Amino acid sequence: MTVRCRIAPSPTGPLHIGNARTALYNYLYARRIGGTFVLRIEDTDAARSALEHERDILESLHWLGIEWDEGPEVAGLPARGPFGPYRQMERLPLYRETAERLLREDKAYHCYCTQEELAADRAAQELAREAPHYVGRCARLTAEERASKETQGRRPVVRFRVAEGIVAFDDVIRGHVEIDTTALGGDLVIVRSDGTPLYHFTVVVDDAAMQITDVIRGEDHLSNTPKHILLFRALGADEPRFSHLPLILNPDRTKVSKRKVQTAVSAYREQGFIQEALVNYLALLGWSSGTEEEIFTLDELVERFELERVHSGGAVFDRERLEWLNGQWIRRLAPEDFVERVRPFLARALEARAAAGDAVIEPDEGQLEALVPLIQERLPRLDAIGELIDFLFLTEVRPDPAQLVPKRWDRETAVTGLREARRVIAEVGAVSFEADELDSALRRLADVRGWKAGDLFTAIRVAVTARTAAPPLFDTLVALGYERTLERLDRAGELLEGLEA
Ligand code: GLU
């Protein structure tokens, strides 16, 4: 039987890193084994679902390179696959028919209990220290009893009969699992009184209808699986193989939460994480190749991925490791590709500077390309580009006077240092204005004056960039140009002198 697996996101929020990892593992598994990867949108929670979230989910998956074989129509492209529609709200007739069938076969029943009755049951159970469960008040109503409830105007929900006992299954990752259904809350509501179906029901109806062979999803669904298995059985459908992926954890080992870890894939994208790094990181979040290797492309992952090698213990989200991987991946980009990807981040940084009242010069392509080798090595994230080179694109920088004076210097020495640097650079001249020339001339100056070269360079760096961290100094000066370098040294010197007055 050919493998069919799926990702079934609910568009109730942007694509979460946990769902992205689930999608990735499904994708890798399907690609490795020559199976089919299905995308299904589970949008039956109308109150919480939003089109904007669906768009975010689809775009983020696409950005990560996780392409599906079957799925709904998107952005004018038609739906793909023979089992559509792939949005649950477009499949309501199927759920209705299936619920009717279960009712006919007495595997489900109408329940007329009111909110008040259910609340009273829960309160009594709490008092008796019992786990909350449905007491079965409507499980055996006669036709007359039903008719009488109907005449009271009560609208029933549909409940599925959850047989008491042990449900067992062999999880690919966790091994043999047995769960006692008596602890699961009793008979399960599968259709609300307004006729809309609920998750546990639709997920099983669709996995059966779409002939899904493998359900690979987060461990948070583990306790749902026995309910799903009972539903598969009730429908007379084959049970898929289950693989429950380890939870993603906060650094303090609690379940990952928005307050402690950034969870939206789109937020990582906006911060200048690149897709290669995020895919690589998510792959390693719960799976290991069994070798020392850490850097994998999506295709390399397809070659190596095995569900059996997924860990069962929780996976702590380690932002530092992700940043490290991101830096590694940024370095690996071809220079032209890097320039392309970094450009919007630079534009955004400059827009912010302009909005803050700085005069901004349009980036010059030549300048940008010349600088690339200098910065590509140094960026942990693309959005750090502004901090690294915005000085190039500002007509004027405003160094912090305190930073202009290196620790071992006083203000007077800094004024002298900047003046002398200016003199020496002017002597080098516009024609010989190159990194090597500047390097030896300025080192000589430090020598003659008995300064540590690092102190002199710090003063110059702050004077021309207004930052303490920047690309290598002499390349920075060259990128800035002769005139602008002299001008900024003058300004910084004047600034310090002005403070003295
Ligand atoms: N819509 C469910 C979710 O987003 C799908 C769970 C499943 O894969 O069965 O959690």
Short mmCIF file of N, CA, C and O and ligand atoms in Angstrom, two decimals, residues 6 8 10 42 199 203 217 221, ligand 1:
data_model
loop_
_atom_site.label_atom_id
_atom_site.label_comp_id
_atom_site.label_asym_id
_atom_site.label_seq_id
_atom_site.Cartn_x
_atom_site.Cartn_y
_atom_site.Cartn_z
N ARG A 6 -0.36 13.22 6.08
CA ARG A 6 -0.97 14.54 5.93
C ARG A 6 -0.58 15.48 7.04
O ARG A 6 -0.18 15.09 8.13
N ALA A 8 -2.63 18.62 8.93
CA ALA A 8 -4.02 19.07 8.99
C ALA A 8 -4.15 20.30 9.89
O ALA A 8 -4.74 20.25 10.96
N SER A 10 -5.20 23.75 11.70
CA SER A 10 -6.41 24.54 11.94
C SER A 10 -6.00 26.00 11.83
O SER A 10 -5.06 26.42 12.50
N GLU A 42 -8.26 22.29 8.53
CA GLU A 42 -9.31 21.90 9.48
C GLU A 42 -9.91 23.18 10.08
O GLU A 42 -9.49 23.65 11.13
N TYR A 199 -13.84 18.39 15.86
CA TYR A 199 -12.52 17.91 15.43
C TYR A 199 -12.34 16.39 15.44
O TYR A 199 -11.95 15.80 14.44
N VAL A 203 -11.68 14.70 11.78
CA VAL A 203 -10.32 14.25 11.50
C VAL A 203 -10.34 12.77 11.09
O VAL A 203 -9.64 12.36 10.16
N ARG A 217 1.84 13.17 14.11
CA ARG A 217 1.42 14.43 14.71
C ARG A 217 2.01 14.54 16.11
O ARG A 217 2.65 13.62 16.61
N HIS A 221 -1.53 15.05 20.96
CA HIS A 221 -2.72 14.33 20.46
C HIS A 221 -2.80 12.88 20.93
O HIS A 221 -3.75 12.18 20.61
N1 GLU B 1 -6.24 20.17 13.24
C1 GLU B 1 -5.47 19.44 14.18
C2 GLU B 1 -4.42 20.33 14.79
O1 GLU B 1 -4.10 21.36 14.21
C3 GLU B 1 -4.85 18.25 13.49
C4 GLU B 1 -4.34 17.25 14.41
C5 GLU B 1 -4.03 15.96 13.69
O2 GLU B 1 -3.02 15.95 12.98
O3 GLU B 1 -4.79 15.02 13.81
O4 GLU B 1 -3.93 20.08 15.85
#
